[in-house]
CSV table of C-alpha atoms in Angstrom, one decimal:
chain,number,residue,atom,x,y,z
I,155,MET,CA,9.1,36.2,-30.8
I,156,LYS,CA,12.3,34.6,-28.8
I,157,CYS,CA,13.3,33.7,-25.8
I,158,ALA,CA,15.5,36.3,-23.8
I,159,CYS,CA,16.8,34.9,-21.6
I,160,PRO,CA,20.3,35.2,-20.7
I,161,VAL,CA,21.3,31.6,-20.0
I,162,GLN,CA,23.2,29.2,-21.6
I,163,ARG,CA,20.4,26.7,-22.9
I,164,SER,CA,20.8,23.1,-21.9
I,165,PRO,CA,18.9,20.1,-22.9
I,166,THR,CA,18.4,19.0,-18.6
I,167,VAL,CA,16.6,22.1,-18.4
I,168,ARG,CA,12.9,22.7,-20.2
I,169,CYS,CA,9.7,24.0,-19.5
I,170,SER,CA,7.5,20.8,-18.2
I,171,PRO,CA,4.1,21.2,-20.4
I,172,ALA,CA,2.5,20.4,-17.5
I,173,PHE,CA,3.6,23.8,-16.0
I,174,ARG,CA,2.6,25.7,-19.4
I,175,PRO,CA,0.3,28.6,-18.8
I,176,ARG,CA,-3.2,28.4,-19.9
I,177,PRO,CA,-4.2,31.1,-22.6
I,178,ARG,CA,-5.3,34.2,-20.7
I,179,ALA,CA,-8.0,37.2,-22.4
I,180,GLY,CA,-6.6,39.7,-24.3
I,181,ARG,CA,-3.2,38.0,-24.8
I,182,PRO,CA,-2.2,35.7,-28.0
I,183,GLY,CA,0.0,33.3,-27.9
I,184,SER,CA,0.3,33.1,-24.1
I,185,GLY,CA,-0.5,29.9,-23.7
I,186,SER,CA,2.7,28.5,-25.1
I,187,LEU,CA,6.3,28.8,-24.0
I,188,PRO,CA,8.9,29.3,-26.9
I,189,GLY,CA,12.0,27.8,-26.7
I,190,ASP,CA,13.1,26.6,-22.5
I,191,CYS,CA,12.7,29.9,-21.2
I,192,VAL,CA,10.4,29.3,-18.0
I,193,THR,CA,8.0,32.6,-17.8
I,194,HIS,CA,6.2,34.1,-15.1
I,195,GLU,CA,3.1,32.1,-14.7
I,196,ALA,CA,4.9,28.9,-15.0
I,197,GLN,CA,7.2,30.0,-12.4
I,198,GLU,CA,3.6,30.4,-10.4
I,199,ALA,CA,2.3,27.8,-11.0
I,200,VAL,CA,5.4,26.2,-9.6
I,201,ILE,CA,5.5,28.2,-6.0
I,202,THR,CA,2.1,27.4,-5.5
I,203,THR,CA,2.1,24.0,-6.3
I,204,ALA,CA,0.7,22.3,-2.5
I,205,ILE,CA,3.9,21.5,-0.3
I,206,LYS,CA,4.1,17.4,0.1
I,207,PRO,CA,3.8,16.2,3.7
I,208,ALA,CA,7.3,15.6,3.9
I,209,SER,CA,8.7,18.9,2.9
I,210,TRP,CA,6.1,19.8,5.7
I,211,SER,CA,7.4,17.6,8.4
I,212,TYR,CA,11.3,18.5,7.4
I,213,ALA,CA,9.9,22.4,7.6
I,214,GLU,CA,8.3,21.7,11.1
I,215,GLU,CA,11.4,19.7,12.0
I,216,PHE,CA,14.0,22.0,11.5
I,217,VAL,CA,15.1,23.0,14.5
I,218,ALA,CA,15.7,19.9,16.8
I,219,GLU,CA,14.6,20.3,20.9
I,220,ASP,CA,16.6,19.4,23.7
I,221,GLU,CA,15.3,17.7,26.3
I,222,ILE,CA,13.7,20.4,28.6
I,223,VAL,CA,11.3,21.2,26.1
I,224,GLU,CA,10.3,17.4,25.3
I,225,SER,CA,9.7,17.0,29.3
I,226,ALA,CA,7.6,20.3,29.2
I,227,ARG,CA,5.7,18.6,25.9
I,228,ALA,CA,5.6,15.0,28.3
I,229,ARG,CA,3.9,17.6,31.6
I,230,ALA,CA,1.9,19.1,28.8
I,231,ARG,CA,0.3,15.9,28.6
I,232,GLU,CA,-0.1,15.3,31.4
I,233,VAL,CA,-2.4,17.7,32.1
I,234,GLY,CA,-4.1,18.1,28.8
I,235,VAL,CA,-2.1,21.4,27.6
I,236,VAL,CA,-1.4,21.5,24.4
I,237,PRO,CA,1.9,23.3,23.4
I,238,VAL,CA,3.0,24.9,20.4
I,239,GLY,CA,4.9,22.7,18.0
I,240,SER,CA,8.8,23.3,17.0
I,241,GLY,CA,8.1,25.2,14.1
I,242,ALA,CA,6.2,27.4,16.2
I,243,GLY,CA,8.4,27.7,18.8
I,244,ALA,CA,11.8,28.1,16.8
I,245,ALA,CA,9.4,31.3,14.7
I,246,LEU,CA,9.0,32.4,18.1
I,247,ARG,CA,13.0,32.4,19.6
I,248,PHE,CA,13.5,33.2,16.1
I,249,LEU,CA,11.0,36.8,16.6
I,250,ALA,CA,12.1,37.5,19.9
I,251,SER,CA,15.9,37.2,18.4
I,252,VAL,CA,15.1,39.7,16.0
I,253,LEU,CA,13.5,42.3,17.9
I,254,ASP,CA,16.0,41.8,20.5
I,255,ALA,CA,13.0,41.9,22.9
I,256,ARG,CA,13.6,42.9,27.2
I,257,ALA,CA,10.4,42.4,27.3
I,258,VAL,CA,7.6,39.4,26.3
I,259,VAL,CA,4.0,39.2,27.9
I,260,GLU,CA,2.7,36.1,26.9
I,261,ILE,CA,-1.0,34.8,28.0
I,262,GLY,CA,-1.6,31.0,28.1
I,263,THR,CA,1.5,29.6,29.9
I,264,GLY,CA,1.0,25.6,29.6
I,265,THR,CA,4.5,24.4,31.0
I,266,GLY,CA,6.6,26.6,29.5
I,267,VAL,CA,7.3,25.3,26.5
I,268,SER,CA,6.6,28.8,23.9
I,269,GLY,CA,7.9,30.6,26.7
I,270,LEU,CA,10.7,28.8,27.0
I,271,TRP,CA,11.4,29.4,23.5
I,272,LEU,CA,10.6,32.7,24.3
I,273,LEU,CA,13.4,33.3,26.6
I,274,ARG,CA,15.7,31.4,24.6
I,275,GLY,CA,15.6,34.4,21.6
I,276,MET,CA,15.9,37.2,24.3
I,277,ARG,CA,18.7,39.5,25.4
I,278,ALA,CA,19.4,37.5,28.8
I,279,ASP,CA,18.5,40.1,31.1
I,280,GLY,CA,15.3,40.1,28.6
I,281,VAL,CA,12.1,39.6,31.1
I,282,LEU,CA,8.8,37.2,30.4
I,283,THR,CA,5.5,38.1,31.5
I,284,THR,CA,3.7,35.3,31.6
I,285,VAL,CA,0.0,34.8,32.1
I,286,ASP,CA,-2.8,31.9,32.8
I,287,ILE,CA,-5.7,31.2,35.1
I,288,GLU,CA,-3.8,27.9,35.5
I,289,THR,CA,-1.6,27.9,38.9
I,290,GLU,CA,-0.7,24.3,38.6
I,291,HIS,CA,-0.4,25.1,35.1
I,292,GLN,CA,2.1,27.9,36.3
I,293,ARG,CA,4.3,25.9,38.7
I,294,LEU,CA,5.2,23.1,35.9
I,295,ALA,CA,6.1,26.2,33.9
I,296,ARG,CA,9.1,27.6,36.2
I,297,GLN,CA,9.8,23.7,37.1
I,298,THR,CA,10.6,23.9,33.1
I,299,PHE,CA,12.9,27.2,33.4
I,300,THR,CA,14.1,25.8,36.0
I,301,ASP,CA,15.9,22.8,34.4
I,302,ALA,CA,16.4,25.1,31.7
I,303,GLY,CA,18.9,27.5,34.1
I,304,ILE,CA,16.7,30.1,33.6
I,305,PRO,CA,17.3,32.6,36.7
I,306,ALA,CA,13.9,33.5,38.4
I,307,GLN,CA,13.8,36.9,38.0
I,308,ARG,CA,13.5,36.9,34.3
I,309,ALA,CA,10.2,34.7,34.2
I,310,ARG,CA,7.4,36.3,36.0
I,311,THR,CA,4.3,33.9,35.9
I,312,ILE,CA,0.2,35.3,36.9
I,313,SER,CA,-1.8,33.9,37.8
I,314,GLY,CA,-5.1,35.0,36.7
I,315,ALA,CA,-7.8,35.5,34.0
I,316,ALA,CA,-5.9,37.3,30.7
I,317,LEU,CA,-8.3,39.9,30.9
I,318,GLU,CA,-8.1,41.3,34.1
I,319,VAL,CA,-4.6,40.6,34.3
I,320,LEU,CA,-3.2,43.0,31.0
I,321,PRO,CA,-4.9,46.2,31.8
I,322,ARG,CA,-2.1,46.1,35.1
I,323,LEU,CA,0.2,46.0,32.6
I,324,THR,CA,3.1,49.2,31.2
I,325,ASP,CA,1.5,51.1,28.3
I,326,GLY,CA,4.3,51.3,26.0
I,327,HIS,CA,6.7,48.5,27.4
I,328,TYR,CA,6.3,45.4,25.9
I,329,ASP,CA,8.5,44.5,22.2
I,330,LEU,CA,6.3,41.5,22.0
I,331,VAL,CA,3.1,39.9,23.1
I,332,PHE,CA,2.4,35.9,22.2
I,333,CYS,CA,-1.4,35.1,22.8
I,334,ASP,CA,-2.3,31.2,23.3
I,335,GLY,CA,-5.5,31.8,25.4
I,336,ASP,CA,-9.4,31.6,24.9
I,337,LYS,CA,-9.8,32.3,21.1
I,338,ARG,CA,-12.9,33.9,21.8
I,339,GLU,CA,-11.0,36.4,22.9
I,340,TYR,CA,-8.2,37.0,20.3
I,341,ASP,CA,-9.7,40.3,19.5
I,342,ALA,CA,-9.5,41.6,23.0
I,343,TYR,CA,-6.0,40.4,23.1
I,344,LEU,CA,-5.3,42.4,20.6
I,345,ALA,CA,-6.7,45.5,21.5
I,346,GLU,CA,-4.8,45.6,24.4
I,347,ALA,CA,-1.5,44.1,22.7
I,348,LEU,CA,-1.5,47.0,21.2
I,349,ARG,CA,-1.6,49.2,24.0
I,350,LEU,CA,1.3,47.5,25.5
I,351,LEU,CA,3.9,47.2,22.4
I,352,ARG,CA,6.2,49.8,21.8
I,353,PRO,CA,6.4,51.3,18.6
I,354,GLY,CA,8.0,48.2,16.3
I,355,GLY,CA,6.5,45.6,19.0
I,356,VAL,CA,4.6,42.1,17.6
I,357,VAL,CA,1.9,40.6,18.2
I,358,VAL,CA,1.6,37.1,17.6
I,359,PHE,CA,-1.4,34.8,17.9
I,360,ASP,CA,-1.5,30.7,17.6
I,361,ASN,CA,-3.6,28.5,16.5
I,362,ALA,CA,-4.5,31.3,13.4
I,363,LEU,CA,-5.5,27.9,11.2
I,364,TRP,CA,-7.2,26.6,13.9
I,365,HIS,CA,-7.1,23.0,12.4
I,366,ASP,CA,-7.4,23.7,9.1
I,367,ARG,CA,-11.1,25.3,9.8
I,368,VAL,CA,-10.4,29.5,9.8
I,369,ALA,CA,-9.5,28.7,5.5
I,370,ASP,CA,-13.0,26.9,5.0
I,371,PRO,CA,-16.1,29.2,4.4
I,372,ALA,CA,-18.6,26.5,5.6
I,373,GLN,CA,-17.4,26.2,9.7
I,374,ARG,CA,-19.1,28.2,11.9
I,375,ASP,CA,-18.5,27.9,15.5
I,376,GLU,CA,-17.3,30.2,17.5
I,377,GLU,CA,-13.8,29.9,17.9
I,378,THR,CA,-12.8,29.6,14.4
I,379,VAL,CA,-15.2,32.2,13.3
I,380,ALA,CA,-13.5,34.8,16.1
I,381,ILE,CA,-10.2,33.8,14.6
I,382,ARG,CA,-11.4,34.3,10.9
I,383,GLU,CA,-12.7,38.0,12.2
I,384,LEU,CA,-9.4,39.0,13.6
I,385,GLY,CA,-7.6,37.7,10.6
I,386,ARG,CA,-9.5,40.1,8.8
I,387,VAL,CA,-8.8,43.2,11.1
I,388,VAL,CA,-5.3,42.5,11.3
I,389,ALA,CA,-5.1,42.3,7.4
I,390,GLU,CA,-6.8,45.7,7.1
I,391,SER,CA,-5.6,47.9,9.7
I,392,GLU,CA,-3.4,50.4,8.2
I,393,GLY,CA,-1.5,50.7,11.4
I,394,LEU,CA,-0.3,46.7,11.5
I,395,ILE,CA,2.1,45.6,8.9
I,396,SER,CA,0.9,41.4,9.1
I,397,VAL,CA,2.3,37.9,8.0
I,398,LEU,CA,0.4,34.8,8.4
I,399,LEU,CA,2.9,31.4,8.8
I,400,PRO,CA,1.8,28.1,7.8
I,401,VAL,CA,4.0,26.9,10.9
I,402,GLY,CA,2.6,24.6,13.2
I,403,ASP,CA,-1.2,25.1,13.7
I,404,GLY,CA,-1.1,29.0,11.9
I,405,LEU,CA,0.8,32.0,13.4
I,406,LEU,CA,-0.2,35.3,12.9
I,407,ALA,CA,1.9,37.6,13.2
I,408,ALA,CA,1.7,41.8,13.2
I,409,LYS,CA,4.1,44.3,13.4
I,410,LYS,CA,2.8,47.9,15.4
I,411,VAL,CA,3.9,50.7,12.9
I,412,TRP,CA,4.6,54.1,14.4
I,413,VAL,CA,2.8,56.5,13.7
I,414,PRO,CA,4.0,60.3,14.2
I,415,GLU,CA,1.7,62.4,16.1
I,416,ALA,CA,0.2,65.1,14.3
């Protein structure tokens, strides 16, 4: 069979033997590549090649952080908080911007790193409602927001346990819910988020890969099992369109699909 590629052959463009696909049952001769044409199987081999550490670091640091975020990270280290990385922060800002978010809920305030990324992606009149059980963390977050020039009315901090605070928030009012709290409560956060989100809104969970533990079936600790089960539920839900983004420690995002009433 002759190659039907509509491109001019070049001595510098050819299929490497390393990418030649293995023969498959019922497809005689599928293990060879005629001419210089790259087949679908060869493309798959390239696509599934593991990302090199240098490329991973480049992607993580693609959007630079300013001194305000760096200062918030320093405060996080002082109080033992692990905030999202710059890659995950940039993804949150992107999602808030794409949604033109006016109202966002954050579970897990920390020192304001993720909150500031979200606020910078939201509308100029958007309001972030951020919940944390540690009042000191919220004080530090407010300092971060002030340093960034965020008006006080745009960041509403609520102290308390997430599952006690969330039921008090308005149904269907929010564009985005970001969850970075107790991993064992992620399933309950999902239920609350779906109630809070408008149709078309997005829920995002941090640590969806949980230090490479979620992908390892041998890891059965309580937090890993909870995150793994959350991923299964989200992926199988007909009312959600989901994606697992390999940024930072993993971001699981899902759009709430609008379902017309019968």
